[in-house]
PDB file of C-alpha atoms in Angstrom:
ATOM      1  CA  MET A 139      52.054 139.197 153.781  1.00  0.00           C
ATOM      2  CA  LYS A 140      49.919 138.013 156.715  1.00  0.00           C
ATOM      3  CA  THR A 141      47.098 137.030 154.345  1.00  0.00           C
ATOM      4  CA  ARG A 142      49.420 134.973 152.149  1.00  0.00           C
ATOM      5  CA  PHE A 143      50.909 133.246 155.189  1.00  0.00           C
ATOM      6  CA  PHE A 144      47.438 132.430 156.546  1.00  0.00           C
ATOM      7  CA  CYS A 145      46.301 131.090 153.152  1.00  0.00           C
ATOM      8  CA  LEU A 146      49.382 128.904 152.906  1.00  0.00           C
ATOM      9  CA  ALA A 147      49.054 127.689 156.495  1.00  0.00           C
ATOM     10  CA  SER A 148      45.368 126.884 155.976  1.00  0.00           C
ATOM     11  CA  ALA A 149      46.114 125.063 152.751  1.00  0.00           C
ATOM     12  CA  LEU A 150      48.866 123.023 154.346  1.00  0.00           C
ATOM     13  CA  MET A 151      46.601 122.125 157.262  1.00  0.00           C
ATOM     14  CA  LEU A 152      43.908 120.911 154.875  1.00  0.00           C
ATOM     15  CA  VAL A 153      46.425 118.936 152.835  1.00  0.00           C
ATOM     16  CA  THR A 154      47.674 117.295 156.015  1.00  0.00           C
ATOM     17  CA  CYS A 155      44.156 116.378 157.173  1.00  0.00           C
ATOM     18  CA  LEU A 156      42.990 115.011 153.832  1.00  0.00           C
ATOM     19  CA  CYS A 157      46.228 113.199 153.113  1.00  0.00           C
ATOM     20  CA  GLY A 158      45.727 111.112 156.219  1.00  0.00           C
ATOM     21  CA  THR A 159      42.600 109.590 154.696  1.00  0.00           C
ATOM     22  CA  THR A 160      42.722 106.216 152.981  1.00  0.00           C
ATOM     23  CA  THR A 161      40.466 107.214 150.095  1.00  0.00           C
ATOM     24  CA  ALA A 162      40.638 110.108 147.697  1.00  0.00           C
ATOM     25  CA  SER A 163      38.301 113.023 148.296  1.00  0.00           C
ATOM     26  CA  VAL A 164      36.607 115.377 145.910  1.00  0.00           C
ATOM     27  CA  VAL A 165      36.964 118.870 147.371  1.00  0.00           C
ATOM     28  CA  LEU A 166      35.056 122.048 146.512  1.00  0.00           C
ATOM     29  CA  VAL A 167      36.760 125.303 147.471  1.00  0.00           C
ATOM     30  CA  ILE A 168      34.512 128.356 147.868  1.00  0.00           C
ATOM     31  CA  GLY A 169      36.213 131.696 148.265  1.00  0.00           C
ATOM     32  CA  PRO A 170      39.225 133.455 146.885  1.00  0.00           C
ATOM     33  CA  ALA A 171      41.135 130.964 144.784  1.00  0.00           C
ATOM     34  CA  PRO A 172      44.173 129.688 146.663  1.00  0.00           C
ATOM     35  CA  SER A 173      47.475 129.243 144.979  1.00  0.00           C
ATOM     36  CA  ALA A 174      48.204 126.326 142.690  1.00  0.00           C
ATOM     37  CA  LEU A 175      50.214 124.898 145.605  1.00  0.00           C
ATOM     38  CA  PHE A 176      46.954 124.170 147.403  1.00  0.00           C
ATOM     39  CA  ALA A 177      45.422 122.173 144.552  1.00  0.00           C
ATOM     40  CA  ASN A 178      48.706 120.501 143.651  1.00  0.00           C
ATOM     41  CA  GLY A 179      49.315 119.438 147.244  1.00  0.00           C
ATOM     42  CA  LEU A 180      45.943 117.714 147.421  1.00  0.00           C
ATOM     43  CA  ALA A 181      46.277 116.235 143.923  1.00  0.00           C
ATOM     44  CA  GLN A 182      49.589 114.625 144.869  1.00  0.00           C
ATOM     45  CA  TYR A 183      47.643 112.447 147.277  1.00  0.00           C
ATOM     46  CA  GLY A 184      44.900 111.573 144.807  1.00  0.00           C
ATOM     47  CA  HIS A 185      42.357 114.231 145.783  1.00  0.00           C
ATOM     48  CA  THR A 186      40.407 116.185 143.192  1.00  0.00           C
ATOM     49  CA  VAL A 187      39.986 119.918 143.800  1.00  0.00           C
ATOM     50  CA  ASP A 188      37.325 122.074 142.168  1.00  0.00           C
ATOM     51  CA  PHE A 189      37.020 125.805 142.685  1.00  0.00           C
ATOM     52  CA  ALA A 190      33.578 127.388 142.876  1.00  0.00           C
ATOM     53  CA  SER A 191      32.996 129.850 140.061  1.00  0.00           C
ATOM     54  CA  ASN A 192      31.924 132.511 142.523  1.00  0.00           C
ATOM     55  CA  ASN A 193      33.077 133.869 145.847  1.00  0.00           C
ATOM     56  CA  TYR A 194      31.315 133.006 149.096  1.00  0.00           C
ATOM     57  CA  ASP A 195      29.329 136.251 149.131  1.00  0.00           C
ATOM     58  CA  THR A 196      27.451 135.120 146.001  1.00  0.00           C
ATOM     59  CA  PHE A 197      27.339 131.371 146.720  1.00  0.00           C
ATOM     60  CA  ASP A 198      23.603 130.761 146.473  1.00  0.00           C
ATOM     61  CA  GLY A 199      23.389 127.006 146.984  1.00  0.00           C
ATOM     62  CA  SER A 200      22.756 126.252 143.319  1.00  0.00           C
ATOM     63  CA  VAL A 201      25.844 123.995 143.135  1.00  0.00           C
ATOM     64  CA  ASP A 202      25.033 120.311 143.683  1.00  0.00           C
ATOM     65  CA  LEU A 203      27.265 119.441 146.636  1.00  0.00           C
ATOM     66  CA  SER A 204      26.428 115.724 146.520  1.00  0.00           C
ATOM     67  CA  HIS A 205      29.380 115.245 144.147  1.00  0.00           C
ATOM     68  CA  TYR A 206      31.825 116.380 146.830  1.00  0.00           C
ATOM     69  CA  ASP A 207      33.259 114.856 149.974  1.00  0.00           C
ATOM     70  CA  VAL A 208      34.499 118.105 151.511  1.00  0.00           C
ATOM     71  CA  VAL A 209      33.572 121.776 151.150  1.00  0.00           C
ATOM     72  CA  VAL A 210      36.272 124.288 152.017  1.00  0.00           C
ATOM     73  CA  LEU A 211      35.194 127.825 152.763  1.00  0.00           C
ATOM     74  CA  GLY A 212      38.397 129.662 151.982  1.00  0.00           C
ATOM     75  CA  LEU A 213      39.788 132.751 153.634  1.00  0.00           C
ATOM     76  CA  ALA A 214      37.244 135.515 153.484  1.00  0.00           C
ATOM     77  CA  PHE A 215      37.553 139.183 154.038  1.00  0.00           C
ATOM     78  CA  TYR A 216      35.318 141.269 156.271  1.00  0.00           C
ATOM     79  CA  SER A 217      34.584 143.693 153.450  1.00  0.00           C
ATOM     80  CA  LEU A 218      32.472 141.181 151.540  1.00  0.00           C
ATOM     81  CA  ASP A 219      28.813 140.572 152.237  1.00  0.00           C
ATOM     82  CA  PRO A 220      27.765 137.434 154.131  1.00  0.00           C
ATOM     83  CA  MET A 221      26.970 134.288 152.196  1.00  0.00           C
ATOM     84  CA  PRO A 222      23.332 134.197 151.070  1.00  0.00           C
ATOM     85  CA  LEU A 223      21.108 132.126 153.351  1.00  0.00           C
ATOM     86  CA  ALA A 224      20.412 129.591 150.575  1.00  0.00           C
ATOM     87  CA  GLY A 225      24.159 128.946 150.231  1.00  0.00           C
ATOM     88  CA  GLN A 226      24.587 128.518 153.992  1.00  0.00           C
ATOM     89  CA  GLU A 227      21.630 126.134 154.139  1.00  0.00           C
ATOM     90  CA  SER A 228      23.056 124.123 151.250  1.00  0.00           C
ATOM     91  CA  ILE A 229      26.361 123.649 153.100  1.00  0.00           C
ATOM     92  CA  ALA A 230      24.610 122.897 156.417  1.00  0.00           C
ATOM     93  CA  ASP A 231      22.473 120.224 154.710  1.00  0.00           C
ATOM     94  CA  PHE A 232      25.609 118.789 153.101  1.00  0.00           C
ATOM     95  CA  VAL A 233      27.293 118.500 156.520  1.00  0.00           C
ATOM     96  CA  HIS A 234      24.188 116.996 158.140  1.00  0.00           C
ATOM     97  CA  ASP A 235      24.206 114.386 155.343  1.00  0.00           C
ATOM     98  CA  GLY A 236      27.780 113.405 156.253  1.00  0.00           C
ATOM     99  CA  GLY A 237      29.898 115.779 154.159  1.00  0.00           C
ATOM    100  CA  GLY A 238      33.016 117.444 155.499  1.00  0.00           C
ATOM    101  CA  PHE A 239      33.379 121.178 156.082  1.00  0.00           C
ATOM    102  CA  VAL A 240      36.645 123.067 156.562  1.00  0.00           C
ATOM    103  CA  THR A 241      36.973 126.753 157.338  1.00  0.00           C
ATOM    104  CA  GLY A 242      39.116 129.006 159.468  1.00  0.00           C
ATOM    105  CA  GLU A 243      38.682 131.110 162.546  1.00  0.00           C
ATOM    106  CA  TRP A 244      37.534 134.022 160.406  1.00  0.00           C
ATOM    107  CA  LEU A 245      34.015 132.560 160.266  1.00  0.00           C
ATOM    108  CA  SER A 246      33.528 132.687 164.036  1.00  0.00           C
ATOM    109  CA  TRP A 247      35.066 136.173 164.127  1.00  0.00           C
ATOM    110  CA  ARG A 248      32.806 137.354 161.316  1.00  0.00           C
ATOM    111  CA  GLN A 249      29.687 135.971 162.984  1.00  0.00           C
ATOM    112  CA  SER A 250      30.638 137.617 166.299  1.00  0.00           C
ATOM    113  CA  ALA A 251      31.650 140.928 164.735  1.00  0.00           C
ATOM    114  CA  THR A 252      29.024 141.511 162.082  1.00  0.00           C
ATOM    115  CA  GLY A 253      26.667 138.525 161.942  1.00  0.00           C
ATOM    116  CA  GLY A 254      25.331 137.080 158.735  1.00  0.00           C
ATOM    117  CA  PHE A 255      26.659 133.531 159.102  1.00  0.00           C
ATOM    118  CA  SER A 256      24.414 132.051 161.786  1.00  0.00           C
ATOM    119  CA  THR A 257      23.441 128.981 159.738  1.00  0.00           C
ATOM    120  CA  LEU A 258      27.074 128.018 159.123  1.00  0.00           C
ATOM    121  CA  TYR A 259      28.071 128.986 162.632  1.00  0.00           C
ATOM    122  CA  ASP A 260      25.520 126.497 163.981  1.00  0.00           C
ATOM    123  CA  ILE A 261      27.367 123.578 162.346  1.00  0.00           C
ATOM    124  CA  MET A 262      30.791 124.579 163.635  1.00  0.00           C
ATOM    125  CA  PRO A 263      32.187 122.767 166.696  1.00  0.00           C
ATOM    126  CA  ILE A 264      32.875 125.992 168.590  1.00  0.00           C
ATOM    127  CA  THR A 265      31.065 128.480 170.753  1.00  0.00           C
ATOM    128  CA  THR A 266      31.793 132.091 171.569  1.00  0.00           C
ATOM    129  CA  ASP A 267      30.232 134.569 173.921  1.00  0.00           C
ATOM    130  CA  GLY A 268      28.972 136.420 170.868  1.00  0.00           C
ATOM    131  CA  SER A 269      30.996 139.555 171.459  1.00  0.00           C
ATOM    132  CA  TYR A 270      33.779 141.116 169.480  1.00  0.00           C
ATOM    133  CA  ILE A 271      36.248 143.690 170.759  1.00  0.00           C
ATOM    134  CA  ASP A 272      38.394 145.767 168.421  1.00  0.00           C
ATOM    135  CA  TYR A 273      41.809 146.368 169.966  1.00  0.00           C
ATOM    136  CA  THR A 274      43.112 148.467 167.078  1.00  0.00           C
ATOM    137  CA  GLY A 275      41.939 151.799 168.514  1.00  0.00           C
TER     138      GLY A 275
END
């Protein structure tokens, strides 16, 4: 239930951000495929949504991102491996060239907790102290 709520909240936040733009965007979503509501919400405002054929843990940078305005790194789960370095570098280059990047707080948590996302973490507008504390015990 919490995962579905977070996916819906993230999708609605993205729809709200992109719908405030004056031009249509072409969006690539990497990660678990969100519901049709996500794509339909963006399409209602003239945006085109493509879903990567693989999950983030196998995204190797072979997709030509120059056709997109925004890359969305969808909700990811801690049980998957980190994104390959080539995929992270591809997204970082895309952002440095002016592309948009949307992700959630899970990326900063994942980098703090287990590492593996340092290239993407470097392009995010946040900082942490690098530590992670598990309060579940």
